[in-house]
């Protein structure tokens, strides 16, 4: 037993030495990402040749910004399973703090470097995650450039958006009547586009599903009822076709707000704010 | 065991209670918790909104809860009388689960989006498959065989339902396993009423037609046959009525268990053990139970609504256990 423990310790030491040697040598060259949002940041930061695999979710156009779709389509994918990721021989694995946890534990035990990223609940989170990933993959300057450009775009939108009290109300009703309220990424995007969210006016903090009856008693200026997941259907997506909701929408302006803007915080999310700003400019 | 309540009194009592529950169901909801708040909406000049809430949201769920409860209570009473088996219930024998499987296949393949009637028709077909299987597996067996066959069919149908939902590329489908296994009438619309109601009424008619024969059957199959009962025809009417009614109910509200088991058992002592009388009483009792349960899920709402099937199971499962205890006591006696 003692000998075995010794040899294990020896192995760890060798691995640690190898790891530090690799760190000196340069940037990771085979990076695997197990999470949709780390996928997107990774594709923005490094050349496709350095990506070992991304999650299969990034192949779904409903979730991936158009700007990244071609890159994603050409890459290998993983399904968050330890075995397939190991076979791809990554030198760095990026994971979300809530997804593929069994695989993450297993990969760590086998000595693979896994870095966890908490989901971005705001653009501040996005800035922090981008900078941290930039450091990890050796592309700090690129991350800083992306953020600088994002900040400029954001400032331009906010200048246009005006005072919050004057903003019209936008009801982005997601499947199962979920609304995104105060302290969410959606709120930041909607505010940047010159609208308040319906959830804010209802006093909702975070995400909450609101009974259909309560939605009926509200009076938003603009509504979004679309979901990209209607074919094949589900009860949840069919629920948005409820006659009461449809009647409410028929009496108001309606906009198509794809949900990919709010799944992950990236500079591409600002496209959602631009859609809203154009709607507001057109309406006035 | 016979209690001294006359049948007309029992039925009118159930009708009055059901009417009260229906009225209550129209007045209770998250938008206006109490009756007065609803009237306030009207008074404030938000009459349109109040009407829309009542007409488009509360009316369909109230109609569905009442009709589905009636179907389940009636079918439970009919199955128990016909099979002369106290544990026969659409949920226990597996009709509800196979109907749910049929409905799931219709919805998640997109079939019902192209052709709305596919939803009730597929659910009814699922129910029919179950009753045919039951006839084959347990047609001649006792209480135990039927329940075992029902458990096997339910588990298989439940597993296949979960499989179908897991295979769906729609990201919300997997979560909806809960709806299909536990049932709900939340946010159903008048479209669902229009789809399911005609089939449920047809199922009631088929079962009502066989009421007299059920009375004769209490004397045993041979005596019933000598009284002129065509057993084969009665069997098919009840089996078809159960599949059509429960299939249509499950297609729009998922599996709601135990109603057909509990209600006939509670009411049986009051109707003098005559199956034909039990049918109407159980239907009314089932409607009352489900409308009341649906009011309850709205009143105790914390974040998300409870599922109807949770409430009926909380009432029904202890009742089922008490039946088991009673059966054991009879065996030991």
Coordinates of C-alpha atoms in Angstrom, one line a residue:
Chain A
X1 CA 0.0 0.0 0.0
X2 CA 2.7 2.4 1.0
X3 CA 4.6 1.8 -2.2
X4 CA 1.5 2.4 -4.2
X5 CA 0.8 5.6 -2.4
X6 CA 4.4 6.6 -3.1
X7 CA 4.1 5.9 -6.7
X8 CA 0.9 7.9 -6.9
X9 CA 2.6 10.8 -5.2
X10 CA 5.4 10.4 -7.7
X11 CA 3.0 10.4 -10.6
X12 CA 1.4 13.6 -9.3
X13 CA 4.8 15.3 -9.0
X14 CA 5.6 14.3 -12.6
X15 CA 2.3 15.6 -13.8
X16 CA 2.7 18.9 -11.9
X17 CA 6.1 19.3 -13.3
X18 CA 4.8 18.6 -16.8
X19 CA 2.0 21.1 -16.2
X20 CA 4.3 23.9 -15.2
X21 CA 6.7 23.1 -18.1
X22 CA 3.7 23.4 -20.4
X23 CA 2.6 26.6 -18.8
X24 CA 6.0 28.1 -19.5
X25 CA 6.1 26.8 -23.0
X26 CA 2.9 28.7 -24.1
X27 CA -0.7 28.6 -24.7
X28 CA -3.0 25.5 -24.5
X29 CA -3.3 24.1 -28.0
X30 CA -6.2 21.6 -27.6
X31 CA -9.0 23.2 -25.7
X32 CA -12.3 21.5 -25.1
X33 CA -15.5 23.3 -23.9
X34 CA -18.4 21.5 -22.3
X35 CA -20.8 24.4 -22.0
X36 CA -22.7 26.5 -24.6
X37 CA -21.5 29.9 -23.1
X38 CA -17.9 28.9 -22.8
X39 CA -18.1 27.6 -26.4
X40 CA -19.1 31.0 -27.6
X41 CA -16.4 32.9 -25.7
X42 CA -13.8 30.3 -26.8
X43 CA -14.7 30.7 -30.4
X44 CA -14.4 34.5 -30.1
X45 CA -11.0 34.3 -28.4
X46 CA -8.9 31.5 -30.2
X47 CA -8.4 30.2 -33.7
X48 CA -10.5 27.1 -34.5
X49 CA -7.2 25.0 -34.8
X50 CA -6.7 25.2 -31.1
X51 CA -10.3 24.0 -30.2
X52 CA -10.4 20.2 -29.5
X53 CA -14.2 20.3 -29.2
X54 CA -17.3 22.3 -28.3
X55 CA -20.6 21.2 -26.8
X56 CA -23.2 19.8 -29.2
X57 CA -25.5 22.6 -28.2
X58 CA -23.5 25.0 -30.2
X59 CA -24.5 23.3 -33.4
X60 CA -28.1 24.4 -32.8
X61 CA -28.8 27.7 -34.6
X62 CA -31.5 28.6 -32.0
X63 CA -28.8 29.0 -29.4
X64 CA -25.7 30.2 -31.4
X65 CA -25.2 33.7 -32.8
X66 CA -25.1 33.8 -36.6
X67 CA -21.5 35.2 -36.5
X68 CA -20.3 32.0 -34.8
X69 CA -22.3 29.3 -36.7
X70 CA -19.8 28.6 -39.5
X71 CA -17.0 28.2 -37.0
X72 CA -19.1 25.9 -34.8
X73 CA -20.2 23.8 -37.7
X74 CA -16.6 23.0 -38.6
X75 CA -15.5 21.9 -35.1
X76 CA -15.7 18.5 -33.3
X77 CA -18.4 18.3 -30.6
X78 CA -18.8 16.6 -27.2
X79 CA -21.9 15.8 -25.2
X80 CA -20.4 16.5 -21.8
X81 CA -19.2 12.9 -21.3
X82 CA -15.8 12.2 -19.8
X83 CA -14.8 9.4 -22.1
X84 CA -15.3 11.2 -25.4
X85 CA -13.6 14.3 -24.0
X86 CA -10.6 12.2 -22.9
X87 CA -10.3 10.7 -26.3
X88 CA -10.0 14.2 -27.8
X89 CA -6.9 14.6 -25.6
X90 CA -7.5 18.2 -24.5
X91 CA -4.8 20.2 -22.6
X92 CA -7.5 22.5 -21.1
X93 CA -11.2 21.9 -20.5
X94 CA -13.7 24.7 -19.9
X95 CA -16.9 23.9 -18.1
X96 CA -20.0 25.6 -16.7
X97 CA -20.5 25.4 -13.0
X98 CA -23.9 23.7 -13.4
X99 CA -23.5 21.3 -16.4
X100 CA -21.6 18.1 -17.0
X101 CA -20.5 17.9 -13.4
X102 CA -19.9 14.1 -13.3
X103 CA -17.6 14.5 -16.3
X104 CA -15.8 17.4 -14.7
X105 CA -15.1 15.4 -11.5
X106 CA -13.8 12.5 -13.5
X107 CA -11.6 14.5 -15.8
X108 CA -10.0 16.3 -12.8
X109 CA -9.4 13.0 -11.1
X110 CA -7.6 11.8 -14.2
X111 CA -5.4 14.9 -14.1
X112 CA -6.9 17.0 -16.8
X113 CA -7.0 20.8 -16.1
X114 CA -10.7 21.8 -15.9
X115 CA -11.7 25.4 -15.4
X116 CA -15.2 26.2 -14.2
X117 CA -17.1 29.3 -15.4
X118 CA -20.2 30.5 -13.6
X119 CA -23.1 31.5 -15.9
X120 CA -23.2 35.2 -16.8
X121 CA -26.1 36.9 -15.1
X122 CA -25.0 40.3 -16.3
X123 CA -22.6 42.0 -18.7
X124 CA -20.2 42.6 -15.7
X125 CA -20.1 38.8 -15.4
X126 CA -19.4 38.6 -19.1
X127 CA -16.4 41.0 -18.8
X128 CA -15.0 39.0 -15.9
X129 CA -15.4 35.7 -17.6
X130 CA -13.9 36.9 -20.9
X131 CA -10.8 38.3 -19.1
X132 CA -10.4 35.2 -17.1
X133 CA -10.7 33.0 -20.2
X134 CA -8.4 35.3 -22.1
X135 CA -5.7 34.7 -19.4
X136 CA -6.3 30.9 -19.4
X137 CA -6.0 30.6 -23.2
X138 CA -3.2 33.2 -23.5
X139 CA -5.3 35.8 -25.4
X140 CA -5.7 38.5 -22.8
X141 CA -5.2 41.3 -25.3
X142 CA -7.9 39.9 -27.6
X143 CA -10.3 39.7 -24.6
X144 CA -9.6 43.3 -23.7
X145 CA -10.2 44.4 -27.3
X146 CA -13.6 42.6 -27.4
X147 CA -14.6 44.2 -24.1
X148 CA -13.5 47.7 -25.2
X149 CA -15.6 47.5 -28.4
X150 CA -18.5 46.1 -26.4
X151 CA -18.4 48.9 -23.9
X152 CA -18.4 51.5 -26.7
X153 CA -21.4 49.9 -28.4
X154 CA -23.2 49.6 -25.0
X155 CA -22.6 53.3 -24.2
X156 CA -24.0 54.3 -27.6
X157 CA -27.1 52.3 -27.0
X158 CA -27.6 53.6 -23.5
X159 CA -27.2 57.2 -24.6
X160 CA -30.0 56.6 -27.1
X161 CA -32.2 54.7 -24.5
X162 CA -32.7 57.8 -22.2
X163 CA -34.2 57.9 -18.8
X164 CA -35.6 54.6 -17.4
X165 CA -38.8 56.2 -16.1
X166 CA -39.8 57.3 -19.7
X167 CA -39.2 53.8 -21.2
X168 CA -42.2 51.9 -22.6
X169 CA -42.9 48.4 -21.2
X170 CA -41.8 45.3 -23.1
X171 CA -43.3 41.9 -22.3
X172 CA -41.0 39.2 -23.5
X173 CA -43.1 36.2 -22.5
X174 CA -41.1 33.0 -22.6
X175 CA -42.5 29.4 -22.6
X176 CA -44.4 28.5 -19.5
X177 CA -45.0 32.2 -18.9
X178 CA -41.5 32.9 -17.6
X179 CA -40.5 36.5 -17.3
X180 CA -37.0 37.9 -16.6
X181 CA -37.0 40.7 -14.1
X182 CA -34.6 42.8 -12.1
X183 CA -31.0 41.6 -11.9
X184 CA -31.1 39.5 -15.1
X185 CA -29.2 39.7 -18.3
X186 CA -32.5 40.1 -20.1
X187 CA -33.2 43.2 -18.1
X188 CA -29.9 44.8 -19.1
X189 CA -30.5 44.1 -22.8
X190 CA -34.0 45.3 -22.7
X191 CA -33.1 48.5 -20.9
X192 CA -30.2 49.1 -23.3
X193 CA -32.8 48.9 -26.1
X194 CA -34.9 51.6 -24.4
X195 CA -37.6 49.5 -22.8
X196 CA -38.4 48.4 -19.2
X197 CA -39.3 44.7 -18.8
X198 CA -42.8 43.8 -17.8
X199 CA -41.3 41.8 -15.0
X200 CA -39.7 44.9 -13.5
X201 CA -43.0 46.6 -13.4
X202 CA -44.5 43.6 -11.6
X203 CA -41.7 43.7 -9.1
X204 CA -40.1 40.4 -10.2
X205 CA -36.5 39.8 -9.2
X206 CA -34.6 37.3 -11.3
X207 CA -36.6 34.8 -13.3
X208 CA -40.1 33.8 -12.4
X209 CA -43.1 32.2 -14.1
X210 CA -46.2 34.4 -13.8
X211 CA -49.7 32.9 -13.9
X212 CA -51.5 33.6 -17.2
X213 CA -54.3 35.3 -15.3
X214 CA -51.8 37.8 -13.9
X215 CA -50.3 38.5 -17.3
X216 CA -53.9 39.3 -18.5
X217 CA -54.1 42.1 -16.0
X218 CA -51.0 43.9 -17.4
X219 CA -50.8 46.4 -20.2
X220 CA -47.4 46.3 -21.9
X221 CA -46.6 48.4 -24.9
X222 CA -44.7 45.7 -26.8
X223 CA -44.9 42.0 -26.7
X224 CA -42.8 39.0 -27.8
X225 CA -44.4 35.5 -27.9
X226 CA -42.1 33.7 -30.3
X227 CA -40.2 30.6 -29.5
X228 CA -37.8 28.8 -31.8
X229 CA -38.8 25.5 -30.4
X230 CA -42.3 25.1 -31.9
X231 CA -41.4 22.3 -34.4
X232 CA -41.7 19.6 -33.1
X233 CA -44.0 21.1 -30.5
X234 CA -44.3 20.6 -26.8
X235 CA -47.0 21.6 -24.3
X236 CA -44.8 24.5 -23.1
X237 CA -44.4 26.0 -26.6
X238 CA -48.0 25.3 -27.5
X239 CA -48.9 27.3 -24.4
X240 CA -47.8 30.5 -26.1
X241 CA -50.7 29.9 -28.5
X242 CA -53.3 30.2 -25.7
X243 CA -56.2 32.3 -27.1
X244 CA -56.0 34.7 -24.2
X245 CA -52.3 35.5 -24.9
X246 CA -52.9 35.7 -28.6
X247 CA -55.8 38.1 -28.1
X248 CA -53.6 40.2 -25.8
X249 CA -50.8 40.3 -28.5
X250 CA -53.2 41.1 -31.3
X251 CA -54.0 44.4 -29.6
X252 CA -50.4 45.4 -29.3
X253 CA -47.1 45.9 -31.2
X254 CA -45.3 42.5 -31.4
X255 CA -41.6 41.9 -32.0
X256 CA -39.6 38.7 -32.6
X257 CA -36.9 38.5 -29.9
X258 CA -34.8 35.4 -30.5
X259 CA -33.9 33.8 -27.1
X260 CA -30.2 33.3 -28.1
X261 CA -29.5 36.9 -27.1
X262 CA -30.3 36.1 -23.5
X263 CA -28.9 32.6 -23.0
X264 CA -25.3 33.7 -22.9
X265 CA -23.9 37.1 -22.3
X266 CA -21.7 38.0 -25.3
X267 CA -21.2 41.1 -27.3
X268 CA -23.7 39.5 -29.8
X269 CA -26.4 39.9 -27.2
X270 CA -26.4 43.6 -27.9
X271 CA -28.1 42.7 -31.2
X272 CA -31.3 42.2 -29.1
X273 CA -31.0 45.7 -27.7
X274 CA -30.6 47.1 -31.2
X275 CA -33.7 45.3 -32.4
X276 CA -35.7 47.0 -29.6
X277 CA -34.1 50.4 -30.2
X278 CA -35.1 50.2 -33.8
X279 CA -38.7 49.2 -32.8
X280 CA -38.9 52.1 -30.4
X281 CA -37.5 54.5 -33.0
X282 CA -40.0 53.2 -35.6
X283 CA -42.9 53.5 -33.2
X284 CA -42.3 57.1 -32.2
Chain B
X1 CA -73.4 -0.8 5.8
X2 CA -76.4 0.7 4.1
X3 CA -77.0 4.3 5.3
X4 CA -80.4 5.9 5.4
X5 CA -80.0 8.4 2.6
X6 CA -82.5 8.3 -0.2
X7 CA -81.1 8.2 -3.7
X8 CA -82.7 11.4 -5.0
X9 CA -81.5 13.2 -1.9
X10 CA -78.0 12.0 -2.5
X11 CA -78.0 13.0 -6.1
X12 CA -79.4 16.4 -5.5
X13 CA -77.0 16.9 -2.6
X14 CA -74.1 16.1 -5.0
X15 CA -75.5 18.4 -7.6
X16 CA -75.8 21.3 -5.2
X17 CA -72.3 20.8 -3.9
X18 CA -71.0 20.5 -7.5
X19 CA -72.7 23.8 -8.5
X20 CA -71.1 25.5 -5.5
X21 CA -67.7 24.2 -6.4
X22 CA -68.1 25.3 -10.0
X23 CA -69.0 28.8 -8.9
X24 CA -66.1 28.8 -6.6
X25 CA -63.8 27.7 -9.4
X26 CA -64.8 30.6 -11.5
X27 CA -63.9 33.0 -8.7
X28 CA -60.6 31.7 -7.5
X29 CA -57.3 32.4 -9.2
X30 CA -53.9 34.1 -8.9
X31 CA -55.1 37.3 -10.6
X32 CA -57.9 37.9 -8.1
X33 CA -57.6 35.6 -5.1
X34 CA -61.0 36.4 -3.8
X35 CA -64.4 37.1 -5.3
X36 CA -64.3 40.7 -4.3
X37 CA -61.1 41.3 -6.2
X38 CA -62.7 40.0 -9.3
X39 CA -65.7 42.3 -8.8
X40 CA -63.2 45.1 -8.1
X41 CA -61.7 44.5 -11.6
X42 CA -65.2 44.9 -13.1
X43 CA -65.9 47.9 -11.0
X44 CA -62.6 49.6 -11.9
X45 CA -63.7 49.5 -15.5
X46 CA -61.3 46.6 -16.3
X47 CA -64.4 44.6 -17.2
X48 CA -62.8 43.4 -20.5
X49 CA -59.8 42.0 -18.7
X50 CA -61.9 40.4 -16.0
X51 CA -64.2 38.8 -18.6
X52 CA -61.2 37.5 -20.5
X53 CA -59.7 35.9 -17.3
X54 CA -63.1 34.3 -16.5
X55 CA -64.0 33.3 -20.0
X56 CA -60.6 32.2 -21.5
X57 CA -58.8 30.9 -18.5
X58 CA -61.1 29.9 -15.6
X59 CA -64.1 28.6 -17.7
X60 CA -62.1 26.1 -19.7
X61 CA -60.3 24.7 -16.6
X62 CA -63.5 24.5 -14.7
X63 CA -65.4 22.7 -17.5
X64 CA -62.5 20.3 -18.0
X65 CA -62.1 19.5 -14.3
X66 CA -65.8 18.8 -14.0
X67 CA -66.0 16.7 -17.1
X68 CA -62.8 14.8 -16.5
X69 CA -63.8 14.1 -12.9
X70 CA -67.2 12.9 -14.1
X71 CA -65.6 10.6 -16.6
X72 CA -63.1 9.1 -14.1
X73 CA -65.8 8.6 -11.4
X74 CA -68.3 7.1 -13.8
X75 CA -65.7 4.9 -15.5
X76 CA -64.3 3.7 -12.2
X77 CA -67.8 2.7 -11.0
X78 CA -68.6 1.0 -14.3
X79 CA -65.3 -1.0 -14.3
X80 CA -65.7 -2.0 -10.7
X81 CA -69.3 -3.2 -11.4
X82 CA -68.5 -4.9 -14.6
X83 CA -65.3 -6.7 -13.5
X84 CA -66.8 -7.2 -10.0
X85 CA -63.5 -6.0 -8.8
X86 CA -63.2 -3.3 -6.1
X87 CA -59.7 -2.2 -7.3
X88 CA -60.7 -1.5 -10.9
X89 CA -60.0 2.1 -11.8
X90 CA -58.8 3.6 -15.0
X91 CA -55.5 4.6 -13.4
X92 CA -54.9 1.3 -11.6
X93 CA -55.7 -0.9 -14.6
X94 CA -53.5 1.2 -16.9
X95 CA -56.0 2.9 -19.3
X96 CA -54.9 6.4 -18.2
X97 CA -51.2 5.6 -18.8
X98 CA -51.7 4.1 -22.3
X99 CA -54.0 7.0 -23.2
X100 CA -51.2 9.4 -22.1
X101 CA -48.8 7.5 -24.3
X102 CA -51.1 7.9 -27.3
X103 CA -51.5 11.7 -26.5
X104 CA -47.7 12.1 -26.2
X105 CA -47.1 10.5 -29.5
X106 CA -49.7 12.7 -31.1
X107 CA -48.4 16.0 -29.7
X108 CA -44.6 15.6 -29.8
X109 CA -44.4 14.1 -33.3
X110 CA -46.2 17.2 -34.5
X111 CA -49.1 15.1 -35.7
X112 CA -51.7 17.0 -33.6
X113 CA -50.3 20.3 -35.0
X114 CA -51.3 19.3 -38.5
X115 CA -54.5 17.6 -37.5
X116 CA -56.0 18.6 -34.1
X117 CA -58.3 15.5 -33.8
X118 CA -55.2 13.3 -33.8
X119 CA -54.8 14.1 -30.1
X120 CA -58.0 12.6 -28.7
X121 CA -58.1 9.9 -31.3
X122 CA -54.5 8.7 -30.5
X123 CA -55.2 8.9 -26.8
X124 CA -58.4 6.8 -27.2
X125 CA -56.5 4.3 -29.3
X126 CA -54.0 4.1 -26.5
X127 CA -56.8 3.4 -24.0
X128 CA -58.2 0.7 -26.4
X129 CA -54.9 -1.1 -26.6
X130 CA -54.9 -1.3 -22.8
X131 CA -58.4 -2.7 -22.4
X132 CA -57.8 -5.3 -25.1
X133 CA -54.5 -6.3 -23.4
X134 CA -56.3 -6.5 -20.1
X135 CA -59.0 -8.7 -21.5
X136 CA -56.4 -11.0 -22.9
X137 CA -54.1 -11.0 -19.8
X138 CA -56.7 -11.0 -17.0
X139 CA -60.1 -11.5 -18.5
X140 CA -60.7 -14.7 -16.6
X141 CA -58.5 -14.0 -13.6
X142 CA -59.4 -12.6 -10.1
X143 CA -58.7 -9.3 -8.4
X144 CA -54.9 -10.0 -8.2
X145 CA -54.4 -10.8 -11.9
X146 CA -56.2 -7.7 -13.0
X147 CA -54.2 -5.4 -10.7
X148 CA -50.9 -7.1 -11.7
X149 CA -51.7 -6.8 -15.4
X150 CA -52.6 -3.1 -14.8
X151 CA -49.4 -2.4 -12.9
X152 CA -47.4 -4.0 -15.7
X153 CA -49.2 -2.1 -18.5
X154 CA -49.0 1.2 -16.5
X155 CA -45.3 0.9 -15.9
X156 CA -44.6 0.0 -19.5
X157 CA -46.7 2.9 -20.8
X158 CA -45.1 5.3 -18.3
X159 CA -41.6 4.2 -19.4
X160 CA -42.5 4.6 -23.1
X161 CA -44.0 8.0 -22.4
X162 CA -40.8 9.1 -20.7
X163 CA -38.8 7.6 -23.6
X164 CA -40.8 9.5 -26.2
X165 CA -40.4 12.8 -24.3
X166 CA -36.7 12.3 -23.8
X167 CA -36.2 11.6 -27.5
X168 CA -38.0 14.7 -28.6
X169 CA -35.7 17.4 -29.8
X170 CA -37.8 20.0 -28.2
X171 CA -35.9 21.2 -25.1
X172 CA -39.1 21.5 -23.0
X173 CA -40.4 18.0 -23.7
X174 CA -38.5 16.1 -21.1
X175 CA -39.7 18.4 -18.3
X176 CA -43.3 17.7 -19.4
X177 CA -43.1 14.1 -18.2
X178 CA -44.4 15.6 -15.0
X179 CA -47.5 16.9 -16.7
X180 CA -48.3 13.5 -18.3
X181 CA -47.7 11.5 -15.1
X182 CA -49.5 13.8 -12.7
X183 CA -52.0 15.8 -14.7
X184 CA -53.2 19.4 -14.7
X185 CA -55.9 21.6 -16.2
X186 CA -53.9 24.8 -15.6
X187 CA -54.0 27.2 -18.6
X188 CA -56.0 24.9 -20.8
X189 CA -58.1 26.7 -23.3
X190 CA -61.6 26.3 -24.9
X191 CA -59.9 24.6 -27.8
X192 CA -59.1 21.7 -25.5
X193 CA -62.7 21.6 -24.2
X194 CA -63.9 21.5 -27.8
X195 CA -61.5 18.6 -28.6
X196 CA -62.2 16.5 -25.6
X197 CA -65.8 17.2 -24.5
X198 CA -67.7 15.4 -27.4
X199 CA -65.6 12.2 -26.8
X200 CA -66.2 12.3 -23.1
X201 CA -69.9 12.6 -23.5
X202 CA -69.9 9.8 -26.0
X203 CA -68.1 7.6 -23.5
X204 CA -70.7 8.5 -20.8
X205 CA -73.5 7.5 -23.2
X206 CA -71.9 4.1 -23.9
X207 CA -71.5 3.4 -20.2
X208 CA -75.0 4.7 -19.3
X209 CA -76.5 2.4 -21.9
X210 CA -75.1 -0.6 -20.0
X211 CA -76.4 0.5 -16.6
X212 CA -79.3 -2.0 -16.4
X213 CA -77.1 -4.9 -17.4
X214 CA -74.6 -4.0 -14.6
X215 CA -77.4 -4.5 -12.1
X216 CA -78.2 -7.9 -13.5
X217 CA -74.5 -8.8 -13.4
X218 CA -74.4 -8.5 -9.6
X219 CA -76.3 -11.8 -9.7
X220 CA -73.5 -13.5 -11.5
X221 CA -72.9 -14.0 -15.3
X222 CA -75.2 -17.0 -15.7
X223 CA -78.2 -15.4 -14.0
X224 CA -77.6 -12.2 -15.9
X225 CA -77.5 -14.1 -19.2
X226 CA -80.8 -15.8 -18.2
X227 CA -82.3 -12.4 -17.7
X228 CA -81.5 -11.5 -21.3
X229 CA -78.2 -9.6 -20.8
X230 CA -76.0 -9.9 -23.8
X231 CA -72.6 -10.2 -22.0
X232 CA -70.4 -9.7 -25.0
X233 CA -72.2 -6.5 -26.0
X234 CA -72.1 -5.1 -22.5
X235 CA -68.4 -5.9 -22.2
X236 CA -67.7 -4.0 -25.4
X237 CA -69.8 -1.0 -24.5
X238 CA -68.1 -0.6 -21.2
X239 CA -64.7 -1.2 -22.5
X240 CA -65.2 1.2 -25.4
X241 CA -66.9 3.8 -23.1
X242 CA -64.0 3.6 -20.7
X243 CA -61.3 4.0 -23.4
X244 CA -63.1 6.8 -25.2
X245 CA -64.0 8.8 -22.1
X246 CA -60.7 8.3 -20.3
X247 CA -58.7 8.7 -23.5
X248 CA -60.2 12.1 -24.3
X249 CA -59.8 13.2 -20.6
X250 CA -56.2 12.2 -20.5
X251 CA -55.4 13.7 -23.9
X252 CA -56.0 17.2 -22.5
X253 CA -55.1 16.9 -18.8
X254 CA -52.6 14.0 -18.4
X255 CA -53.0 11.1 -16.0
X256 CA -55.1 11.9 -12.9
X257 CA -55.2 8.9 -10.7
X258 CA -57.4 7.5 -7.9
X259 CA -60.6 9.5 -8.7
X260 CA -62.2 6.4 -10.2
X261 CA -61.1 4.3 -7.3
X262 CA -62.0 6.5 -4.3
X263 CA -65.3 8.0 -5.3
X264 CA -67.3 4.8 -6.1
X265 CA -66.0 3.3 -2.8
X266 CA -67.2 6.3 -0.8
X267 CA -70.6 6.4 -2.4
X268 CA -71.4 2.7 -2.8
X269 CA -72.9 2.3 0.7
X270 CA -75.3 5.2 0.1
X271 CA -76.8 3.7 -3.1
X272 CA -77.7 0.3 -1.8
X273 CA -75.0 -1.4 -3.8
X274 CA -76.8 -1.0 -7.1
X275 CA -74.3 -0.4 -9.9
X276 CA -76.7 1.5 -12.1
X277 CA -77.4 4.1 -9.3
X278 CA -73.7 4.2 -8.4
X279 CA -72.8 5.3 -12.0
X280 CA -74.5 8.8 -11.8
X281 CA -73.6 9.3 -8.2
X282 CA -69.9 8.5 -8.9
X283 CA -69.8 10.7 -11.9
X284 CA -71.1 13.7 -9.9
X285 CA -68.8 12.8 -7.0
X286 CA -65.8 12.6 -9.3
X287 CA -66.6 16.0 -10.8
X288 CA -67.0 17.5 -7.3
X289 CA -63.7 16.0 -6.1
X290 CA -61.7 17.2 -9.2
X291 CA -63.2 20.7 -9.2
X292 CA -62.5 21.0 -5.5
X293 CA -58.9 19.7 -6.0
X294 CA -58.4 22.2 -8.8
X295 CA -59.5 25.0 -6.5
X296 CA -57.1 23.7 -3.9
X297 CA -54.1 23.7 -6.2
X298 CA -54.8 27.4 -6.9
X299 CA -55.3 28.3 -3.3
X300 CA -52.1 26.7 -2.0
X301 CA -50.0 28.0 -4.9
X302 CA -46.4 28.7 -3.9
X303 CA -44.4 29.7 -6.9
X304 CA -45.7 27.1 -9.3
X305 CA -49.0 25.3 -9.1
X306 CA -49.3 21.9 -7.6
X307 CA -50.3 19.2 -10.0
X308 CA -53.9 17.8 -9.8
X309 CA -52.6 14.3 -9.8
X310 CA -50.6 15.1 -6.7
X311 CA -53.7 16.1 -4.8
X312 CA -55.8 13.1 -6.0
X313 CA -52.9 10.8 -5.1
X314 CA -52.6 12.3 -1.6
X315 CA -56.3 11.6 -1.1
X316 CA -56.3 8.3 -3.0
X317 CA -53.2 6.5 -2.0
X318 CA -54.1 6.3 1.8
X319 CA -57.5 5.2 0.7
X320 CA -56.0 2.5 -1.4
X321 CA -53.9 1.3 1.6
X322 CA -57.1 1.2 3.7
X323 CA -58.6 -1.1 1.1
X324 CA -55.6 -3.3 1.3
X325 CA -55.9 -3.5 5.1
X326 CA -59.6 -4.3 4.8
X327 CA -58.9 -7.0 2.3
X328 CA -56.3 -8.5 4.7
X329 CA -58.7 -8.4 7.6
X330 CA -61.3 -10.3 5.5
X331 CA -58.7 -12.9 4.5
X332 CA -57.8 -13.4 8.1
X333 CA -61.4 -13.6 9.4

